[in-house]
Short mmCIF file of C-alpha atoms in Angstrom, two decimals:
data_model
loop_
_atom_site.label_atom_id
_atom_site.label_comp_id
_atom_site.label_asym_id
_atom_site.label_seq_id
_atom_site.Cartn_x
_atom_site.Cartn_y
_atom_site.Cartn_z
CA UNK A 1 -10.20 -12.17 -2.03
CA UNK A 2 -12.86 -10.53 -4.17
CA UNK A 3 -16.25 -9.00 -3.42
CA UNK A 4 -18.03 -9.49 -6.71
CA UNK A 5 -20.66 -7.06 -7.91
CA UNK A 6 -21.26 -4.99 -11.01
CA UNK A 7 -19.59 -1.87 -9.64
CA UNK A 8 -16.29 -0.40 -10.82
CA UNK A 9 -13.21 -2.43 -9.83
CA UNK A 10 -11.38 -1.14 -6.74
CA UNK A 11 -8.11 -2.89 -5.91
CA UNK A 12 -6.26 -2.44 -2.61
CA UNK A 13 -2.51 -3.17 -2.38
CA UNK A 14 -1.17 -3.68 1.14
CA UNK A 15 1.80 -2.38 3.12
CA UNK A 16 4.95 -4.02 4.50
CA UNK A 17 5.13 -6.23 6.54
CA UNK A 18 1.41 -6.95 6.57
CA UNK A 19 -1.19 -8.64 4.36
CA UNK A 20 -4.58 -7.95 2.76
CA UNK A 21 -6.30 -8.03 6.17
CA UNK A 22 -5.14 -4.46 6.81
CA UNK A 23 -7.92 -3.46 4.39
CA UNK A 24 -10.76 -5.11 6.35
CA UNK A 25 -12.61 -1.87 7.05
CA UNK A 26 -12.21 -0.63 3.50
CA UNK A 27 -13.48 -3.90 2.02
CA UNK A 28 -16.53 -3.84 4.26
CA UNK A 29 -17.28 -0.20 3.44
CA UNK A 30 -16.85 -0.29 -0.34
CA UNK A 31 -18.06 -3.78 -1.24
CA UNK A 32 -21.67 -2.68 -1.80
CA UNK A 33 -20.83 -0.27 -4.60
CA UNK A 34 -17.51 -1.53 -5.97
CA UNK A 35 -15.95 -4.74 -7.12
CA UNK A 36 -13.41 -4.82 -4.29
CA UNK A 37 -10.27 -6.88 -4.85
CA UNK A 38 -7.74 -7.69 -2.12
CA UNK A 39 -4.64 -9.82 -2.59
CA UNK A 40 -1.44 -10.63 -0.74
CA UNK A 41 1.82 -9.43 -2.25
CA UNK A 42 4.24 -12.13 -3.29
CA UNK A 43 5.82 -13.87 -0.30
CA UNK A 44 3.44 -12.37 2.28
CA UNK A 45 0.09 -13.50 3.68
CA UNK A 46 -1.23 -16.43 1.66
CA UNK A 47 0.98 -15.71 -1.38
CA UNK A 48 3.67 -18.18 -0.40
CA UNK A 49 3.38 -20.87 -3.08
CA UNK A 50 6.17 -19.34 -5.15
CA UNK A 51 9.18 -20.70 -7.03
CA UNK A 52 11.70 -18.38 -5.41
CA UNK A 53 11.93 -15.97 -2.49
CA UNK A 54 14.09 -13.61 -4.54
CA UNK A 55 12.22 -10.97 -6.54
CA UNK A 56 12.34 -7.28 -7.31
CA UNK A 57 9.89 -4.40 -7.42
CA UNK A 58 9.37 -5.03 -11.13
CA UNK A 59 8.01 -8.48 -10.25
CA UNK A 60 5.59 -7.07 -7.67
CA UNK A 61 4.36 -4.43 -10.12
CA UNK A 62 3.83 -7.12 -12.74
CA UNK A 63 1.97 -9.18 -10.12
CA UNK A 64 -0.61 -6.40 -9.73
CA UNK A 65 -1.18 -6.34 -13.49
CA UNK A 66 -1.33 -10.15 -13.53
CA UNK A 67 -4.03 -10.13 -10.84
CA UNK A 68 -6.04 -7.80 -13.06
CA UNK A 69 -5.49 -10.08 -16.05
CA UNK A 70 -6.54 -13.16 -14.08
CA UNK A 71 -9.74 -11.45 -12.94
CA UNK A 72 -10.35 -10.08 -16.45
CA UNK A 73 -10.19 -6.48 -15.23
CA UNK A 74 -9.11 -4.23 -18.09
CA UNK A 75 -9.08 -1.04 -16.01
CA UNK A 76 -9.38 -0.36 -12.29
CA UNK A 77 -9.25 2.16 -9.49
CA UNK A 78 -6.20 1.14 -7.45
CA UNK A 79 -5.30 2.12 -3.88
CA UNK A 80 -1.83 1.38 -2.53
CA UNK A 81 -0.43 2.25 0.88
CA UNK A 82 3.30 2.37 1.69
CA UNK A 83 4.86 -0.63 -0.12
CA UNK A 84 1.50 -1.02 -1.82
CA UNK A 85 2.00 2.52 -3.07
CA UNK A 86 5.45 1.66 -4.45
CA UNK A 87 3.92 -1.27 -6.32
CA UNK A 88 1.02 0.83 -7.58
CA UNK A 89 3.28 3.65 -8.73
CA UNK A 90 5.51 1.34 -10.76
CA UNK A 91 2.57 -0.53 -12.30
CA UNK A 92 0.97 2.83 -13.07
CA UNK A 93 4.01 4.12 -14.92
CA UNK A 94 4.42 0.81 -16.78
CA UNK A 95 0.77 0.49 -17.85
CA UNK A 96 -1.17 3.73 -17.23
CA UNK A 97 -3.95 2.56 -19.55
CA UNK A 98 -4.93 -0.05 -16.93
CA UNK A 99 -5.84 2.59 -14.33
CA UNK A 100 -9.12 4.52 -14.06
CA UNK A 101 -7.80 6.38 -11.02
CA UNK A 102 -5.20 5.94 -8.33
CA UNK A 103 -5.12 6.47 -4.55
CA UNK A 104 -1.62 6.83 -3.11
CA UNK A 105 -1.57 6.64 0.68
CA UNK A 106 1.44 7.19 2.94
CA UNK A 107 3.94 6.43 0.21
CA UNK A 108 6.59 8.11 -1.92
CA UNK A 109 7.73 8.18 -5.54
CA UNK A 110 11.46 8.29 -4.75
CA UNK A 111 13.64 5.23 -4.34
CA UNK A 112 15.63 4.72 -1.13
CA UNK A 113 18.65 6.88 -0.43
CA UNK A 114 21.83 5.31 0.93
CA UNK A 115 20.66 5.59 4.54
CA UNK A 116 17.41 3.86 3.65
CA UNK A 117 19.21 1.05 1.83
CA UNK A 118 21.49 0.46 4.79
CA UNK A 119 18.45 0.35 7.07
CA UNK A 120 16.82 -2.29 4.88
CA UNK A 121 20.06 -4.30 4.80
CA UNK A 122 20.27 -4.20 8.60
CA UNK A 123 16.67 -5.41 8.94
CA UNK A 124 17.30 -8.11 6.32
CA UNK A 125 20.31 -9.41 8.24
CA UNK A 126 18.50 -9.30 11.59
CA UNK A 127 15.49 -11.21 10.28
CA UNK A 128 17.66 -13.83 8.57
CA UNK A 129 19.65 -14.34 11.74
CA UNK A 130 17.07 -14.01 14.51
CA UNK A 131 13.64 -14.30 12.88
CA UNK A 132 10.78 -11.80 13.17
CA UNK A 133 10.28 -11.46 16.94
CA UNK A 134 12.06 -8.09 17.05
CA UNK A 135 10.08 -6.87 14.05
CA UNK A 136 6.80 -7.82 15.75
CA UNK A 137 7.81 -5.95 18.90
CA UNK A 138 9.35 -2.80 17.42
CA UNK A 139 7.87 -2.10 13.98
CA UNK A 140 4.28 -1.22 15.01
CA UNK A 141 5.60 1.89 16.76
CA UNK A 142 6.97 3.08 13.41
CA UNK A 143 3.69 2.37 11.68
CA UNK A 144 1.31 4.09 14.10
CA UNK A 145 0.77 7.62 15.35
CA UNK A 146 1.21 8.50 19.00
CA UNK A 147 -2.37 7.91 20.16
CA UNK A 148 -2.95 5.03 17.75
CA UNK A 149 -0.03 3.15 19.26
CA UNK A 150 -1.79 3.29 22.63
CA UNK A 151 -4.80 1.50 21.12
CA UNK A 152 -4.26 -2.08 22.29
CA UNK A 153 -6.68 -3.59 19.79
CA UNK A 154 -5.19 -1.82 16.78
CA UNK A 155 -1.59 -2.37 17.82
CA UNK A 156 -2.34 -5.99 18.66
CA UNK A 157 -3.86 -6.65 15.24
CA UNK A 158 -0.81 -5.19 13.49
CA UNK A 159 1.47 -7.30 15.66
CA UNK A 160 -0.63 -10.34 14.80
CA UNK A 161 -0.43 -9.66 11.06
CA UNK A 162 3.35 -9.33 11.26
CA UNK A 163 3.51 -12.61 13.18
CA UNK A 164 1.77 -14.39 10.27
CA UNK A 165 4.69 -13.61 7.95
CA UNK A 166 7.71 -15.81 7.38
CA UNK A 167 11.32 -14.59 7.57
CA UNK A 168 11.68 -15.51 3.90
CA UNK A 169 8.69 -13.37 2.96
CA UNK A 170 9.94 -10.41 5.00
CA UNK A 171 13.38 -10.62 3.39
CA UNK A 172 11.89 -10.98 -0.09
CA UNK A 173 9.83 -7.82 0.42
CA UNK A 174 12.88 -5.94 1.70
CA UNK A 175 14.84 -6.84 -1.42
CA UNK A 176 11.94 -5.77 -3.62
CA UNK A 177 11.56 -2.41 -1.89
CA UNK A 178 15.31 -1.81 -2.16
CA UNK A 179 15.15 -2.33 -5.95
CA UNK A 180 12.39 0.12 -6.76
CA UNK A 181 12.94 3.06 -9.08
CA UNK A 182 12.12 6.74 -8.75
CA UNK A 183 8.86 7.40 -10.58
CA UNK A 184 8.39 11.12 -9.89
CA UNK A 185 9.26 12.29 -13.42
CA UNK A 186 6.96 9.70 -15.01
CA UNK A 187 4.07 11.02 -12.93
CA UNK A 188 4.25 14.38 -14.69
CA UNK A 189 3.11 12.71 -17.90
CA UNK A 190 0.01 11.07 -16.42
CA UNK A 191 -3.54 11.97 -17.35
CA UNK A 192 -5.14 9.94 -14.55
CA UNK A 193 -6.99 11.30 -11.47
CA UNK A 194 -5.00 10.78 -8.27
CA UNK A 195 -5.95 11.08 -4.62
CA UNK A 196 -3.00 11.36 -2.25
CA UNK A 197 -3.42 10.71 1.48
CA UNK A 198 -0.91 11.02 4.31
CA UNK A 199 -1.04 11.00 8.09
CA UNK A 200 0.15 14.12 9.88
CA UNK A 201 2.33 11.92 12.13
CA UNK A 202 3.70 9.68 9.40
CA UNK A 203 7.39 9.30 10.19
CA UNK A 204 8.18 6.75 7.47
CA UNK A 205 6.87 8.75 4.50
CA UNK A 206 6.35 12.28 5.81
CA UNK A 207 4.12 14.92 4.22
CA UNK A 208 6.89 16.34 2.00
CA UNK A 209 6.90 13.20 -0.14
CA UNK A 210 3.14 13.45 -0.70
CA UNK A 211 3.49 17.12 -1.62
CA UNK A 212 6.06 16.19 -4.28
CA UNK A 213 3.66 13.66 -5.78
CA UNK A 214 0.83 16.17 -5.80
CA UNK A 215 3.05 18.70 -7.53
CA UNK A 216 4.06 16.11 -10.15
CA UNK A 217 0.64 14.60 -10.98
CA UNK A 218 -1.44 17.11 -12.98
CA UNK A 219 -4.88 15.89 -11.81
CA UNK A 220 -4.26 15.21 -8.13
CA UNK A 221 -5.53 16.16 -4.70
CA UNK A 222 -3.80 15.81 -1.32
CA UNK A 223 -5.54 15.19 1.99
CA UNK A 224 -3.71 15.12 5.32
CA UNK A 225 -5.34 13.04 8.06
CA UNK A 226 -4.61 14.58 11.43
CA UNK A 227 -3.43 12.55 14.43
CA UNK A 228 -2.59 9.56 12.25
CA UNK A 229 0.72 7.91 11.50
CA UNK A 230 1.70 5.67 8.58
CA UNK A 231 -1.37 3.39 8.68
CA UNK A 232 -4.03 6.01 7.97
CA UNK A 233 -6.55 3.47 6.70
CA UNK A 234 -6.48 1.57 10.00
CA UNK A 235 -5.96 4.49 12.38
CA UNK A 236 -8.69 6.73 10.93
CA UNK A 237 -10.79 4.38 8.76
CA UNK A 238 -13.90 6.57 8.62
CA UNK A 239 -11.98 9.61 7.39
CA UNK A 240 -9.87 7.52 5.04
CA UNK A 241 -12.96 5.88 3.52
CA UNK A 242 -14.75 9.20 3.18
CA UNK A 243 -11.84 10.75 1.28
CA UNK A 244 -11.73 7.83 -1.15
CA UNK A 245 -15.50 7.74 -1.56
CA UNK A 246 -15.69 11.45 -2.41
CA UNK A 247 -12.78 11.12 -4.82
CA UNK A 248 -14.29 8.14 -6.62
CA UNK A 249 -17.74 9.73 -6.79
CA UNK A 250 -16.28 12.85 -8.36
CA UNK A 251 -14.29 10.79 -10.82
CA UNK A 252 -17.31 8.68 -11.78
CA UNK A 253 -19.44 11.80 -12.26
CA UNK A 254 -16.82 13.20 -14.55
CA UNK A 255 -16.94 10.02 -16.58
#
């Protein structure tokens, strides 16, 4: 989905196991001043007309660049959260010239350790065997902060988004996330403005990972959103949007 105007391109890349609808409040907020682009990662949401359900992180990173090519976007501001951050980071290190700036939210530049890989394998096997009912029931608690989880509307929407996904799409995304590389050393060479955002209650990608990215990227800023978990853009949309808006305004003024 694209909100066409003459503003700078702003692409949002979504988290696992969701779809582009997680960015509803960002699209509505930024569409007046930016050319907002939302898309579903391969195998999730509406991106299901694919040749194979087996793909790696390299494929998802190339997909982001292919979306830009298709829309004739030479250079863009790109915001990725969680898995969207993994995709953005790899595309960024592959083709830094395609990025005007980058927003990295609730993500990390390190690949999975052994414990993480085993956890993904266990989820993969459970979904293949039993479907996604358990994921719908249990995963939102990992995504949301303590108070956010008590918000029936927010939790319900996340559960609904997960329910839209197929077992094949969930498993494909798990394989892709398990095959990502560590990009932290590549980030030290970047000359691109970066805004890093993390929730104070993020248990999936805690603050320490964001601090490592800030330390690595020369031109970067880190903002911690209090009382938010992993889904900062949905839990605290006003604060999330304000951070991005201020970052982009500063970057544009510099240009």
